[in-house]
XYZ file of N, CA, C and O in Angstrom:
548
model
N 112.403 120.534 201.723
C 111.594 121.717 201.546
C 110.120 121.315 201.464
O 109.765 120.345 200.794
N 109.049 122.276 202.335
C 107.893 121.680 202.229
C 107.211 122.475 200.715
O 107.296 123.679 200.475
N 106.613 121.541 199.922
C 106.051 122.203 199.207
C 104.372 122.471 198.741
O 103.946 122.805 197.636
N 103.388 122.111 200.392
C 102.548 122.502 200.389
C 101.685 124.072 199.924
O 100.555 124.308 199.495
N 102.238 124.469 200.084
C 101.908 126.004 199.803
C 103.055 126.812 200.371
O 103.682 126.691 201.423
N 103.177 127.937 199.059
C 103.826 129.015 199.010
C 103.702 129.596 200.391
O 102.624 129.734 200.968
N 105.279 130.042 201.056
C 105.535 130.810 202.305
C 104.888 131.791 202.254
O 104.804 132.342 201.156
N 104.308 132.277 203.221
C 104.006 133.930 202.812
C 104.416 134.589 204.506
O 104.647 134.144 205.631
N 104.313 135.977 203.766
C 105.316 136.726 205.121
C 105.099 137.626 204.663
O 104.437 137.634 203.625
N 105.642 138.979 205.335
C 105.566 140.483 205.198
C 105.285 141.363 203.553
O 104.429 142.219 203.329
N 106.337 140.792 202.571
C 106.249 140.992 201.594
C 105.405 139.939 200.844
O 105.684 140.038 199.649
N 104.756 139.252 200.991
C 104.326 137.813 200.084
C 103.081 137.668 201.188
O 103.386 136.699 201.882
N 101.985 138.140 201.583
C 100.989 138.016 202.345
C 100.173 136.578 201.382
O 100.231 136.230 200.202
N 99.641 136.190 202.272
C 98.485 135.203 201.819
C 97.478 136.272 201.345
O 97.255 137.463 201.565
N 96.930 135.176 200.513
C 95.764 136.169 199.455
C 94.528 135.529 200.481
O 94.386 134.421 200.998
N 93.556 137.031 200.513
C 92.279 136.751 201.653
C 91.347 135.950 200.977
O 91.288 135.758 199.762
N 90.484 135.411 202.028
C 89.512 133.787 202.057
C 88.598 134.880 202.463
O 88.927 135.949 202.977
N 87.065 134.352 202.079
C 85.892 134.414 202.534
C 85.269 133.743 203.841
O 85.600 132.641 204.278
N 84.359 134.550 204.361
C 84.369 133.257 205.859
C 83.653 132.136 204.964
O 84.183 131.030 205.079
N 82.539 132.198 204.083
C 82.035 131.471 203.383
C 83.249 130.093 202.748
O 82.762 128.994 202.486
N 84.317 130.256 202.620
C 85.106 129.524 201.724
C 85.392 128.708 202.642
O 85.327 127.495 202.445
N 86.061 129.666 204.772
C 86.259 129.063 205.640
C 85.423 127.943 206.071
O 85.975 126.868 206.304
N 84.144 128.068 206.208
C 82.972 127.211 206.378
C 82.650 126.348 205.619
O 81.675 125.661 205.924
N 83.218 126.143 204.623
C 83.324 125.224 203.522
C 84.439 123.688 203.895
O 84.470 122.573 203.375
N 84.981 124.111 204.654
C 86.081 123.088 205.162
C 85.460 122.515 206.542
O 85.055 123.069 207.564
N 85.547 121.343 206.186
C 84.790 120.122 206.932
C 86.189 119.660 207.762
O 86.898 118.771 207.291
N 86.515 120.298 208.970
C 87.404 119.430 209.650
C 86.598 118.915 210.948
O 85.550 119.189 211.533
N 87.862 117.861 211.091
C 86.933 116.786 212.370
C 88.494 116.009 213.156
O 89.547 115.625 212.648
N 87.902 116.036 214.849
C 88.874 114.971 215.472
C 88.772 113.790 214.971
O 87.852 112.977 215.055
N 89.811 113.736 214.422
C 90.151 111.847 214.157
C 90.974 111.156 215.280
O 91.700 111.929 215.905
N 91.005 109.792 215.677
C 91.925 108.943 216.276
C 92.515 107.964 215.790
O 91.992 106.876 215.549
N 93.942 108.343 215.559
C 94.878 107.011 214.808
C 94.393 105.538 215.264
O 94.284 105.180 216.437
N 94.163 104.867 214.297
C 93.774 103.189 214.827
C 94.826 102.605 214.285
O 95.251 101.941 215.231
N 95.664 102.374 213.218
C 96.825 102.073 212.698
C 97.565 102.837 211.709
O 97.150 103.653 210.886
N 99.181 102.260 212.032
C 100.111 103.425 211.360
C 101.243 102.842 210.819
O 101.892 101.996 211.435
N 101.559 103.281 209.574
C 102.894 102.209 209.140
C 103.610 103.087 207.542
O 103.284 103.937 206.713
N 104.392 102.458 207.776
C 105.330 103.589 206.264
C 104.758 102.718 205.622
O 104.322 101.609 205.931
N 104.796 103.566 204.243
C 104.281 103.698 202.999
C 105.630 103.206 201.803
O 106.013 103.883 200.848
N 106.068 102.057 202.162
C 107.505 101.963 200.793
C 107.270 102.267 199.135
O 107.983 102.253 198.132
N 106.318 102.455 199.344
C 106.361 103.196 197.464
C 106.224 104.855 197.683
O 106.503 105.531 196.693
N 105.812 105.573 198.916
C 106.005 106.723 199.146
C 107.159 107.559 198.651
O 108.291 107.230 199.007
N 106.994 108.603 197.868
C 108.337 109.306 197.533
C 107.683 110.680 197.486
O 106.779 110.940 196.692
N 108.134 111.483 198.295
C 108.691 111.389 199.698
C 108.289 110.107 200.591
O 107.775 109.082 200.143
N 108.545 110.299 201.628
C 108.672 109.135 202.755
C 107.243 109.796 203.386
O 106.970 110.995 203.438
N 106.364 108.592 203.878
C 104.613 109.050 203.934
C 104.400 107.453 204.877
O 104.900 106.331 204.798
N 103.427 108.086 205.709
C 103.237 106.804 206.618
C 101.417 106.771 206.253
O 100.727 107.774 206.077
N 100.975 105.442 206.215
C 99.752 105.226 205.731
C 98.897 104.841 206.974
O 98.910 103.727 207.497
N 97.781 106.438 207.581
C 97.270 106.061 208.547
C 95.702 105.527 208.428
O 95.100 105.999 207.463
N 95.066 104.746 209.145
C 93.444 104.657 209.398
C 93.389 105.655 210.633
O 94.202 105.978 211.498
N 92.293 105.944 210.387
C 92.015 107.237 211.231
C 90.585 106.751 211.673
O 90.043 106.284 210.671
N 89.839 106.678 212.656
C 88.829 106.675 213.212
C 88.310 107.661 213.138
O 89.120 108.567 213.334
N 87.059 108.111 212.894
C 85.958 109.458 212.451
C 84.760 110.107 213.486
O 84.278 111.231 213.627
N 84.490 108.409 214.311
C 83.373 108.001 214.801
C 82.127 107.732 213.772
O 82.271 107.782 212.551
N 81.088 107.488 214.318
C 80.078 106.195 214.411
C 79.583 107.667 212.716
O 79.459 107.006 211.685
N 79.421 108.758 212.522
C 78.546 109.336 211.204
C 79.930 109.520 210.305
O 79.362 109.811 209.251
N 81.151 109.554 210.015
C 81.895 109.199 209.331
C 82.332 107.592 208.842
O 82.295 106.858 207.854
N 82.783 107.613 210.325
C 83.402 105.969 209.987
C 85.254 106.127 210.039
O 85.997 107.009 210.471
N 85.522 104.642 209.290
C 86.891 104.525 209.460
C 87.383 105.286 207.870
O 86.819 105.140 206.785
N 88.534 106.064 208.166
C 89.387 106.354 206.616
C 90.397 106.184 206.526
O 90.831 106.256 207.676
N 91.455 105.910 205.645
C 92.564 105.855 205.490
C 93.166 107.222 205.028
O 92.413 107.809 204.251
N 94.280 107.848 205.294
C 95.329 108.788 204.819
C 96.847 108.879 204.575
O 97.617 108.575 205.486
N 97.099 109.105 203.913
C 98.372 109.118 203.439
C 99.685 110.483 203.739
O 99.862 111.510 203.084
N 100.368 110.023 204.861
C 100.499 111.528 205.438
C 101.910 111.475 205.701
O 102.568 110.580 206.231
N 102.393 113.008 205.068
C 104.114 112.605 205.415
C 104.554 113.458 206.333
O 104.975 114.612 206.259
N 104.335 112.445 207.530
C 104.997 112.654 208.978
C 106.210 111.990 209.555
O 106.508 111.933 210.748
N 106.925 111.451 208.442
C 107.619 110.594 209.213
C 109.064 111.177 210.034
O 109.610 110.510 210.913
N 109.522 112.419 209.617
C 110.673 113.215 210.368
C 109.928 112.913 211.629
O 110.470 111.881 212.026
N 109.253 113.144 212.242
C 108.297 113.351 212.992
C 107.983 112.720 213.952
O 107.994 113.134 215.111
N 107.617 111.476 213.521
C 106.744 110.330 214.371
C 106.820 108.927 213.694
O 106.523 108.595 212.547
N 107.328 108.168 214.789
C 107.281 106.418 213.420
C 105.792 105.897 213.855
O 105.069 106.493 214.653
N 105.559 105.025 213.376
C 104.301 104.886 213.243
C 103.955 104.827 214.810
O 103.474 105.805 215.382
N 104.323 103.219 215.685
C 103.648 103.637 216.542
C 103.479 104.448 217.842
O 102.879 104.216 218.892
N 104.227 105.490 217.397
C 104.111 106.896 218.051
C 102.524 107.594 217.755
O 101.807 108.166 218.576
N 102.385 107.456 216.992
C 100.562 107.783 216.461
C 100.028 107.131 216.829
O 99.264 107.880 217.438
N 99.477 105.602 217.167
C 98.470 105.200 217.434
C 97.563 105.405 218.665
O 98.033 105.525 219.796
N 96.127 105.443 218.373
C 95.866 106.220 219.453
C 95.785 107.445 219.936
O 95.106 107.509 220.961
N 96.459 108.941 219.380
C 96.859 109.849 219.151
C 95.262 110.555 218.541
O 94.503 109.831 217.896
N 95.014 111.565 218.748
C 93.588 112.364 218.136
C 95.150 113.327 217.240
O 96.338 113.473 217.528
N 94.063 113.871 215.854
C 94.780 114.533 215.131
C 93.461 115.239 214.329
O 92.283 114.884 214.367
N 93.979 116.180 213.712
C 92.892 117.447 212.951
C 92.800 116.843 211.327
O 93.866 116.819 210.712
N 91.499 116.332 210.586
C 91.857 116.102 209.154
C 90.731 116.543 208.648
O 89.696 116.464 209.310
N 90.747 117.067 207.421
C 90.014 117.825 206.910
C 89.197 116.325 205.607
O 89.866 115.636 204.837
N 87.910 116.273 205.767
C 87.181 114.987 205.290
C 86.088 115.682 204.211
O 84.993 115.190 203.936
N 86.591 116.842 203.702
C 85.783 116.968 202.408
C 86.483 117.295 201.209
O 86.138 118.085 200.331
N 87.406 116.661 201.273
C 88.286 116.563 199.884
C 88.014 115.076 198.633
O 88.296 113.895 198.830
N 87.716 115.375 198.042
C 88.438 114.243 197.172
C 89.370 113.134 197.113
O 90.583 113.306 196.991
N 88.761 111.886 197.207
C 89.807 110.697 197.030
C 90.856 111.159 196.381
O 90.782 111.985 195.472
N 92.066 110.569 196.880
C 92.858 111.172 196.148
C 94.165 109.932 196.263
O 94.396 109.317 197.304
N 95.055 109.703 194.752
C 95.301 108.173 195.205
C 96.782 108.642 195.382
O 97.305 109.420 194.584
N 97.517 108.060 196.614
C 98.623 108.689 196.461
C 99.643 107.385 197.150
O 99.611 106.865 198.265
N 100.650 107.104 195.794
C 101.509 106.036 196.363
C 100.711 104.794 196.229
O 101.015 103.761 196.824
N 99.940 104.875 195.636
C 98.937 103.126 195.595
C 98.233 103.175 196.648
O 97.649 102.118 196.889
N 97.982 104.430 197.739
C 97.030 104.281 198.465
C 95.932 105.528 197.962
O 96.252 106.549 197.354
N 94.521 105.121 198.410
C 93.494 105.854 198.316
C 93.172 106.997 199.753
O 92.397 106.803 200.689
N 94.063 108.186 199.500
C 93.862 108.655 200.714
C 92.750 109.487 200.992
O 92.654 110.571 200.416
N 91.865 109.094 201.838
C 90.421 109.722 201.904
C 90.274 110.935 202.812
O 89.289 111.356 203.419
N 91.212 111.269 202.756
C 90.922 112.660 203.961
C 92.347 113.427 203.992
O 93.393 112.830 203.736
N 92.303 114.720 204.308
C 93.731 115.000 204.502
C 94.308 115.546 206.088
O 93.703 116.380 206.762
N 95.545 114.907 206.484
C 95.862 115.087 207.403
C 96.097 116.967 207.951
O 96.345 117.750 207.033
N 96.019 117.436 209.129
C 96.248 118.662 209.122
C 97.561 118.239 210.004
O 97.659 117.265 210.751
N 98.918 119.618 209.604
C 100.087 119.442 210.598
C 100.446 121.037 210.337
O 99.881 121.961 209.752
N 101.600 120.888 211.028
C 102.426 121.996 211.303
C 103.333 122.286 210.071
O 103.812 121.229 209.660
N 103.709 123.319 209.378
C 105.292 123.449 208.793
C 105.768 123.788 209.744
O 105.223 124.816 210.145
N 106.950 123.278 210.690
C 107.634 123.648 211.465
C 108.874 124.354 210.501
O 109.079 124.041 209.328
N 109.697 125.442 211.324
C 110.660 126.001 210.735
C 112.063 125.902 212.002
O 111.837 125.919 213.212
N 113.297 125.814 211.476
C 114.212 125.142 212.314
C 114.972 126.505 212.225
O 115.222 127.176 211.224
N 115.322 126.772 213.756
C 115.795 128.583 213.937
C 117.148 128.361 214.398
O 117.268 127.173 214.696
N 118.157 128.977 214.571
C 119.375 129.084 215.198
C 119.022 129.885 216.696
O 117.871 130.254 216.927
N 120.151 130.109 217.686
C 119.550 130.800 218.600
C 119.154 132.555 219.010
O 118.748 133.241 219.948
N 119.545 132.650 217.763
C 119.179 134.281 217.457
C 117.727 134.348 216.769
O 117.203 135.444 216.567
N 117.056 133.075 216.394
C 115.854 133.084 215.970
C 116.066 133.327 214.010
O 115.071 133.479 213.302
N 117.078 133.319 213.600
C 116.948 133.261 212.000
C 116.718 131.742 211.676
O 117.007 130.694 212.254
N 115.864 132.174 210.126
C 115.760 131.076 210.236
C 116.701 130.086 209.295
O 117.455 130.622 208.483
N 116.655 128.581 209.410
C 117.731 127.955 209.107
C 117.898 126.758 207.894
O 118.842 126.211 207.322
N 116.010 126.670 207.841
C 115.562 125.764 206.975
C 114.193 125.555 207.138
O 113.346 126.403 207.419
N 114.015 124.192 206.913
C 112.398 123.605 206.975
C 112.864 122.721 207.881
O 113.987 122.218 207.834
N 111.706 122.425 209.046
C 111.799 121.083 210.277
C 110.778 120.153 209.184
O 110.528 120.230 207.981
N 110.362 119.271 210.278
C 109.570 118.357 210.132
C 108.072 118.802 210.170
O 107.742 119.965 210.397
N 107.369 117.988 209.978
C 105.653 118.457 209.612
C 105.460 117.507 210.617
O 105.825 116.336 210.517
N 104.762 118.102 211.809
C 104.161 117.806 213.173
C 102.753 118.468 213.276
O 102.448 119.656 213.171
N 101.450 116.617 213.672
C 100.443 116.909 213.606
C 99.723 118.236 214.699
O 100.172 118.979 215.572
N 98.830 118.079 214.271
C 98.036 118.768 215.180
C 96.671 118.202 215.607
O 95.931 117.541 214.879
N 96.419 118.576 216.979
C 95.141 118.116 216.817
C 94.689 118.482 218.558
O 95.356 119.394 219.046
N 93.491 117.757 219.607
C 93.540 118.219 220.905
C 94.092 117.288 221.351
O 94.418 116.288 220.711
N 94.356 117.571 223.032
C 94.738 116.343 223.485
C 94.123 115.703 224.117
O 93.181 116.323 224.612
N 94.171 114.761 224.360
C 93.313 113.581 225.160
C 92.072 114.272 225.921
O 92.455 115.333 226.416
N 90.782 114.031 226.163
C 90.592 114.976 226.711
C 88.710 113.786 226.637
O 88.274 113.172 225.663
N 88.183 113.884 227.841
C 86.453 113.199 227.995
C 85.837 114.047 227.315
O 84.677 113.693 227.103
N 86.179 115.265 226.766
C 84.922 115.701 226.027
C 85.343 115.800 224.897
O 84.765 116.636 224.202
N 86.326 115.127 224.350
C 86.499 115.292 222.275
C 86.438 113.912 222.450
O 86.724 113.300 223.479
N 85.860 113.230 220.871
C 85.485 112.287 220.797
C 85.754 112.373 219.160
O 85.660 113.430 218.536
N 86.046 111.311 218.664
C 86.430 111.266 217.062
C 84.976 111.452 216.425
O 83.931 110.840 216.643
N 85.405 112.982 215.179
C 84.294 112.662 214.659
C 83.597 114.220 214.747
O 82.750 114.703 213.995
N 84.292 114.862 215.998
C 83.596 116.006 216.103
C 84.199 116.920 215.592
O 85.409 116.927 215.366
N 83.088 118.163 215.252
C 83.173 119.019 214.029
C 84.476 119.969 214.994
O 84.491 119.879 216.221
N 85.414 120.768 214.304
C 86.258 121.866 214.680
C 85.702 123.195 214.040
O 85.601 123.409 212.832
N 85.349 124.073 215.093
C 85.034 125.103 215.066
C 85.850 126.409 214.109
O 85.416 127.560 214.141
């Protein structure tokens, strides 16, 4: 079960944000430079460096993707992380940024749903004009 934040849906709406609050969140393309599980992780968490480019720099994060992706399935990979949070130490690592992903939800073929999937990143894809580092709109 993911327990990032409370589901919300028809009856249980998300409570409204300010654009001000929106603009407050510093996200940026990162590019995986190395990737590897985390054995003191509980849950199971793979410990990435993330490339920022040249006015960030390099960070480390602590991100539990591993249903998902083994490590070097990420490397190299651009992904979405949000870089104005608080150090934050998790598992004996200092994770400096937080990864952005998906809650995926796992459906039967009538579309009910069946559980929680895996947490799959997000981010653009390969592409000459994103470059680590740049701001997301």
């Amino acid at each position: 079960m993911h327990d990032a934040t409370p589901q919300s849906g028809p009856d249980n709406p998300p409570p409204p944000i300010s654009v001000e609050q929106i603009h407050a969140v510093d996200i940026r393309v990162g590019r995986v430079t190395t990737a590897e599980h985390n054995p003191k992780a509980k849950p199971p968490a793979l410990v990435l460096t993330i490339d920022l480019g040249p006015d960030l720099g390099i960070r480390t994060s602590s991100a539990r993707i591993t249903e998902a992706y083994s490590p070097g399935s990420l490397v190299g990979r651009f992904i979405l992380v949000v870089v104005n949070l608080p150090t934050r130490r998790v598992a004996n690592i200092d994770s400096e940024c937080l990864v952005l992903g998906a809650l995926t939800t796992i459906r039967d073929d009538q579309g009910t749903e069946k559980g929680d999937g895996p947490v799959v990143r997000i981010g653009p894809y390969k592409h000459d004009r994103v470059h680590p580092g740049d701001r997301i709109a």
